[in-house]
Amino acid sequence: MQPHHCDIDGRFSESIFKTAAKLNHLAVLLNDSLNLRISHRIRVKQANQISFMQNTPSVEQMFLAIAERRVHND
């Protein structure tokens, strides 16, 4: 399908296609940027969860600590 030419040598339609290509390229860059930000946030959230889990004592560790305190206090 031939593009519609608004002037004799088709410069107008060429500029439209170039502008559309540039806008499409910008849309791709924006999408990539958003995807990077989202994946970064996910990685930070996962790292925070892992850190929290590593720094939080288990129930068993808490009961042992309570038992040790009772032994030392008695």
C-alpha atoms as one frame of an Amber mdcrd trajectory, in Angstrom:
protein
   0.000   0.000   0.000   1.445   3.354  -1.055   1.529   6.137   1.539  -0.591
   9.153   0.699   1.575  12.036  -0.496   0.450  15.529   0.379   2.995  17.257
  -1.812   4.666  16.415  -5.105   7.793  14.736  -3.770   6.205  13.119  -0.693
   8.187  14.978   1.967   5.121  15.479   4.180   4.244  11.800   4.365   7.900
  10.867   4.889   8.079  13.231   7.851   4.915  11.667   9.291   6.444   8.190
   9.040   9.726   9.403  10.549   7.833  11.061  13.408   5.786   7.897  13.955
   8.983   5.822  14.008  10.546   8.199  16.555   7.423   8.095  18.729   7.392
   4.305  18.543  11.063   4.224  19.546  10.344   6.535  22.500   7.443   4.302
  23.535   9.755   1.269  23.495  12.350   3.129  25.583   9.692   4.258  28.068
   8.338   0.718  28.347  11.846  -0.657  28.925  12.467   2.000  31.566   9.226
   1.180  33.379  10.003  -2.544  33.247  13.448  -1.887  34.724  11.952   0.197
  37.541   9.349  -2.475  38.293  11.906  -5.300  38.286  14.209  -3.197  40.504
  11.381  -2.645  42.995  10.632  -6.378  42.990  14.312  -7.209  43.627  14.482
  -4.671  46.483  11.284  -6.046  48.009  12.567  -9.632  47.752  15.909  -8.622
  49.275  14.098  -6.888  52.147  11.955  -9.976  52.753  15.010 -12.243  52.777
  16.833  -9.872  55.134  13.802  -9.734  57.440  13.534 -13.529  57.475  17.255
 -13.912  58.188  17.156 -11.363  61.009  13.940 -12.631  62.602  14.416 -15.449
  65.103  12.377 -18.588  64.657   9.732 -19.552  67.207  12.048 -22.287  68.443
  14.878 -19.772  68.969  12.528 -17.461  70.882  11.374 -20.270  73.203  14.994
 -21.288  73.826  15.894 -17.685  74.683  12.948 -17.459  77.106  13.928 -20.765
  78.708  17.541 -19.615  79.091  16.416 -16.384  80.751  14.234 -18.306  83.186
  17.114 -20.613  84.060  19.434 -17.665  84.674  16.808 -15.741  86.660  15.978
 -18.639  88.992
